[in-house]
Amino acid sequence: THVNAAFLTLWGYAAKSDVIGRPLSRFFAEGEDTGAVIESLNRTGMWQGTFKAQHADGSTFISQGLATVVRNESGEVVGYQSANLDVTQSVNTTNELHRITEQLRGITDSAEDCIFCKDSDYRYTFVNPAMERMLGLTNDDLIGKTPEDIWGAEEAATVRETDQRCFGGETVNQISTLAVQNESRTFHTIQTPLRGRDGEIVGECGIVRDITVQTRAERLVAEQERLWRDVLEHVSSGIAIYGVVGEAEDFIFEEINPAGARIVRSGTRE
């Protein structure tokens, strides 16, 4: 029975006569929304929420509204009144943010590397499932906790020192050994500062890869190499490793032990 100029602008009508007398459903893009609003008004006397509205030209937008019943002096319902805003951009931004968040969550949840974030008080604000498994703790056990709450004294000091370097503006790339669940493990850690719009550091994000098995394998290979060279140095037999040249017409020594070198020198003198 009445609309103001803002309503006409919002819905895209030229004059009040284009609106007055039209059913409420004309301004809704989806019929079930109309029924839900009326049902709530009749049941509780008010409705608040968002719905997909329809412009005069048939295009749609997201409207946030607050509606109440209008009563006469006897308390009888004689009509409805509402206020509405176009929140399409806000809703689309929220939906896009939700989509991006879900994509990131899918990546971090499936990652085998540990991923975490901390705030400026060094408290964990995010950990992925790999981080939970590595520490043997749940998300609830970790969120809001500091290194001192999680690690032993020595490990906490190491973690804190790395955090401080990161909050000092450094992107930390290091390998360290920590005791985790009563086992010494080696980690490759990359931590980078997170900055706000003003450029100030407001947190940090880190990726941690457990390289214990790789490190142990490298140490084993190094030890075997050392033992092999020790044998080469002290064995009395000549041992040489050589490669062929061209079409197997000649060869060159790639490695030869002292005993082998003596044999070669002796043969050369003869």
Coordinates of C-alpha atoms in Angstrom, one line a residue:
T1 CA 0.0 0.0 0.0
H2 CA 3.0 2.3 0.4
V3 CA 6.7 2.3 -0.8
N4 CA 9.3 5.1 -0.6
A5 CA 11.7 6.3 -3.2
A6 CA 14.5 4.1 -1.9
F7 CA 12.3 1.0 -2.5
L8 CA 11.7 2.1 -6.1
T9 CA 15.4 2.6 -6.7
L10 CA 16.4 -0.7 -5.1
W11 CA 13.9 -2.8 -7.1
G12 CA 14.2 -0.7 -10.2
Y13 CA 10.7 0.7 -10.6
A14 CA 10.0 4.1 -12.1
A15 CA 6.9 5.0 -10.1
K16 CA 4.9 4.0 -7.1
S17 CA 2.0 3.1 -9.3
D18 CA 4.2 0.3 -10.8
V19 CA 4.3 -1.3 -7.3
I20 CA 1.2 -0.5 -5.4
G21 CA -1.3 -3.3 -5.5
R22 CA 1.1 -6.0 -6.7
P23 CA 1.5 -9.2 -4.7
L24 CA 4.5 -9.7 -2.4
S25 CA 5.7 -12.6 -4.5
R26 CA 6.4 -10.3 -7.4
F27 CA 9.4 -8.9 -5.6
F28 CA 10.8 -12.3 -4.7
A29 CA 12.8 -14.4 -7.2
E30 CA 11.9 -17.7 -5.5
G31 CA 8.4 -18.5 -4.3
E32 CA 9.4 -20.5 -1.3
D33 CA 11.1 -17.4 0.1
T34 CA 7.8 -15.5 0.0
G35 CA 6.1 -18.3 2.0
A36 CA 8.9 -18.5 4.6
V37 CA 8.7 -14.7 5.2
I38 CA 4.9 -14.6 5.6
E39 CA 4.9 -17.7 7.8
S40 CA 7.4 -16.2 10.1
L41 CA 5.5 -12.9 10.3
N42 CA 2.2 -14.6 11.1
R43 CA 3.9 -16.9 13.7
T44 CA 6.3 -14.5 15.5
G45 CA 5.3 -11.1 14.3
M46 CA 8.6 -10.5 12.6
W47 CA 11.1 -11.8 10.1
Q48 CA 14.8 -11.0 9.5
G49 CA 17.2 -12.5 6.9
T50 CA 18.3 -12.5 3.3
F51 CA 16.5 -13.6 0.2
K52 CA 16.9 -13.5 -3.6
A53 CA 14.9 -10.5 -4.8
Q54 CA 13.7 -9.7 -8.3
H55 CA 14.2 -6.4 -10.0
A56 CA 11.6 -4.9 -12.3
D57 CA 13.6 -6.1 -15.3
G58 CA 13.7 -9.6 -14.0
S59 CA 17.3 -9.6 -12.9
T60 CA 18.0 -10.6 -9.3
F61 CA 19.9 -9.4 -6.3
I62 CA 20.4 -10.5 -2.7
S63 CA 18.3 -8.5 -0.3
Q64 CA 18.7 -8.3 3.5
G65 CA 15.5 -7.4 5.2
L66 CA 13.7 -6.8 8.5
A67 CA 9.9 -7.1 8.4
T68 CA 7.3 -6.7 11.2
V69 CA 3.5 -6.9 11.3
V70 CA 1.5 -3.7 11.6
R71 CA -1.4 -3.9 14.2
N72 CA -4.3 -1.6 14.8
E73 CA -5.4 -0.3 18.2
S74 CA -7.2 -3.6 18.9
G75 CA -4.0 -5.6 18.2
E76 CA -5.3 -7.1 15.0
V77 CA -2.7 -7.5 12.2
V78 CA -3.6 -5.1 9.4
G79 CA -0.4 -5.2 7.3
Y80 CA 3.3 -5.6 7.2
Q81 CA 6.3 -3.2 7.0
S82 CA 9.9 -3.9 6.0
A83 CA 13.3 -2.3 5.4
N84 CA 15.6 -3.8 2.8
L85 CA 19.2 -3.4 1.7
D86 CA 21.0 -4.8 -1.4
V87 CA 23.8 -7.0 0.0
T88 CA 24.6 -8.8 -3.2
Q89 CA 28.3 -7.7 -3.3
S90 CA 28.8 -8.6 0.4
V91 CA 27.2 -12.0 0.0
N92 CA 29.2 -12.7 -3.2
T93 CA 32.4 -11.7 -1.4
T94 CA 31.5 -13.9 1.5
N95 CA 30.7 -16.8 -0.8
E96 CA 34.0 -16.3 -2.7
L97 CA 35.9 -16.2 0.6
H98 CA 34.2 -19.4 1.7
R99 CA 35.1 -21.0 -1.6
I100 CA 38.7 -20.0 -1.4
T101 CA 38.8 -21.1 2.3
E102 CA 37.4 -24.5 1.4
Q103 CA 40.0 -24.9 -1.4
L104 CA 42.8 -24.0 0.9
R105 CA 41.4 -26.3 3.5
G106 CA 41.4 -29.1 1.0
I107 CA 45.0 -28.5 0.2
T108 CA 46.2 -28.3 3.8
D109 CA 44.1 -31.2 5.0
S110 CA 45.6 -33.5 2.3
A111 CA 49.2 -32.3 2.6
E112 CA 51.7 -34.7 4.1
D113 CA 53.8 -31.8 5.3
C114 CA 52.9 -30.1 8.6
I115 CA 51.4 -26.6 8.1
F116 CA 50.8 -24.1 10.8
C117 CA 50.1 -20.4 11.5
K118 CA 50.8 -18.4 14.7
D119 CA 49.8 -15.0 15.9
S120 CA 52.1 -12.2 17.2
D121 CA 51.9 -13.8 20.7
Y122 CA 53.4 -17.0 19.2
R123 CA 50.1 -18.9 19.7
Y124 CA 49.0 -21.5 17.2
T125 CA 46.0 -20.2 15.2
F126 CA 46.0 -23.0 12.6
V127 CA 47.4 -26.5 12.3
N128 CA 46.7 -29.1 9.6
P129 CA 46.0 -32.8 10.2
A130 CA 49.6 -33.7 9.4
M131 CA 50.8 -31.4 12.3
E132 CA 48.3 -33.0 14.6
R133 CA 49.6 -36.5 13.7
M134 CA 53.2 -35.5 14.0
L135 CA 52.7 -34.2 17.5
G136 CA 50.2 -36.8 18.6
L137 CA 47.7 -34.0 19.6
T138 CA 44.4 -32.7 18.4
N139 CA 43.5 -29.3 16.9
D140 CA 41.9 -28.4 20.3
D141 CA 45.1 -29.3 22.0
L142 CA 47.1 -27.0 19.8
I143 CA 45.1 -23.9 18.9
G144 CA 45.8 -21.0 21.3
K145 CA 48.9 -22.7 22.7
T146 CA 52.5 -21.4 22.7
P147 CA 55.7 -23.5 22.0
E148 CA 56.2 -23.7 25.8
D149 CA 52.7 -25.3 26.1
I150 CA 53.5 -28.0 23.5
W151 CA 57.2 -28.8 23.6
G152 CA 59.7 -29.8 26.2
A153 CA 62.0 -27.0 27.5
E154 CA 64.8 -27.6 25.1
E155 CA 62.6 -28.0 22.0
A156 CA 60.5 -25.0 23.0
A157 CA 63.6 -22.8 23.2
T158 CA 64.6 -23.9 19.7
V159 CA 61.1 -23.3 18.3
R160 CA 60.8 -19.9 20.1
E161 CA 64.2 -18.8 18.6
T162 CA 63.0 -19.7 15.1
D163 CA 59.7 -17.8 15.7
Q164 CA 61.6 -14.7 16.9
R165 CA 63.7 -14.7 13.8
C166 CA 60.6 -14.9 11.7
F167 CA 58.8 -12.1 13.6
G168 CA 62.0 -10.1 13.1
G169 CA 61.2 -10.2 9.3
E170 CA 63.3 -13.1 8.3
T171 CA 62.1 -16.0 6.1
V172 CA 63.7 -19.0 8.0
N173 CA 64.8 -22.0 6.0
Q174 CA 66.5 -24.5 8.3
I175 CA 67.0 -28.1 9.4
S176 CA 66.7 -28.9 13.0
T177 CA 66.4 -32.0 15.3
L178 CA 63.6 -32.1 17.9
A179 CA 62.4 -34.7 20.3
V180 CA 58.8 -35.6 19.3
Q181 CA 56.7 -38.2 21.1
N182 CA 59.9 -39.5 22.8
E183 CA 61.8 -39.9 19.5
S184 CA 64.5 -37.7 18.0
R185 CA 63.4 -36.5 14.6
T186 CA 64.9 -34.2 11.9
F187 CA 62.8 -31.5 10.2
H188 CA 63.2 -29.2 7.3
T189 CA 61.3 -26.0 8.3
I190 CA 60.4 -23.0 6.2
Q191 CA 58.7 -20.1 8.2
T192 CA 57.7 -16.8 6.7
P193 CA 56.1 -13.6 8.2
L194 CA 52.5 -12.7 7.6
R195 CA 51.9 -9.0 7.2
G196 CA 48.8 -6.8 7.6
R197 CA 47.7 -4.1 5.1
D198 CA 50.1 -1.6 6.8
G199 CA 53.0 -3.9 6.3
E200 CA 53.3 -4.8 10.0
I201 CA 54.0 -8.4 10.9
V202 CA 50.9 -9.9 12.4
G203 CA 51.8 -13.6 12.4
E204 CA 53.7 -16.3 10.7
C205 CA 53.1 -19.4 8.6
G206 CA 55.3 -22.4 8.5
I207 CA 55.7 -25.7 6.6
V208 CA 57.6 -28.5 8.3
R209 CA 58.7 -31.7 6.5
D210 CA 59.9 -34.7 8.5
I211 CA 63.2 -35.7 6.8
T212 CA 64.3 -38.2 9.5
V213 CA 64.3 -41.2 7.2
Q214 CA 66.1 -39.3 4.5
T215 CA 68.7 -38.0 6.9
R216 CA 69.3 -41.4 8.4
A217 CA 69.7 -42.9 4.9
E218 CA 72.2 -40.1 4.0
R219 CA 74.2 -40.8 7.1
L220 CA 74.2 -44.5 6.3
V221 CA 75.4 -43.9 2.8
A222 CA 78.1 -41.5 4.1
E223 CA 79.2 -44.1 6.7
Q224 CA 79.4 -46.9 4.0
E225 CA 81.4 -44.5 1.8
R226 CA 83.8 -43.8 4.7
L227 CA 84.2 -47.6 5.4
W228 CA 84.7 -48.3 1.7
R229 CA 87.4 -45.7 1.4
D230 CA 89.1 -47.0 4.6
V231 CA 89.3 -50.4 3.0
L232 CA 90.7 -49.0 -0.2
E233 CA 93.3 -47.1 1.7
H234 CA 94.6 -50.0 3.7
V235 CA 94.0 -53.2 1.6
S236 CA 97.2 -54.7 0.1
S237 CA 95.5 -55.5 -3.2
G238 CA 95.3 -53.0 -6.0
I239 CA 91.8 -51.9 -6.6
A240 CA 90.8 -49.5 -9.4
I241 CA 87.6 -48.1 -10.9
Y242 CA 87.9 -47.0 -14.5
G243 CA 85.7 -45.9 -17.4
V244 CA 86.0 -46.6 -21.1
V245 CA 86.9 -44.0 -23.6
G246 CA 85.3 -43.8 -27.1
E247 CA 84.3 -47.1 -28.6
A248 CA 85.9 -49.1 -25.7
E249 CA 89.3 -48.4 -27.4
D250 CA 90.8 -47.2 -24.1
F251 CA 90.0 -46.5 -20.5
I252 CA 90.8 -44.0 -17.8
F253 CA 91.2 -44.5 -14.1
E254 CA 88.3 -42.8 -12.2
E255 CA 89.5 -44.0 -8.8
I256 CA 92.5 -46.1 -7.6
N257 CA 93.7 -47.1 -4.2
P258 CA 97.3 -46.6 -2.9
A259 CA 98.2 -50.2 -3.6
G260 CA 96.9 -50.0 -7.1
A261 CA 98.8 -46.8 -7.7
R262 CA 102.0 -48.4 -6.5
I263 CA 101.4 -51.3 -8.9
V264 CA 100.8 -48.9 -11.8
R265 CA 103.9 -46.9 -11.0
S266 CA 106.0 -50.1 -10.7
G267 CA 104.8 -51.3 -14.1
T268 CA 105.6 -47.9 -15.7
R269 CA 109.2 -47.9 -14.4
E270 CA 109.7 -51.4 -15.8

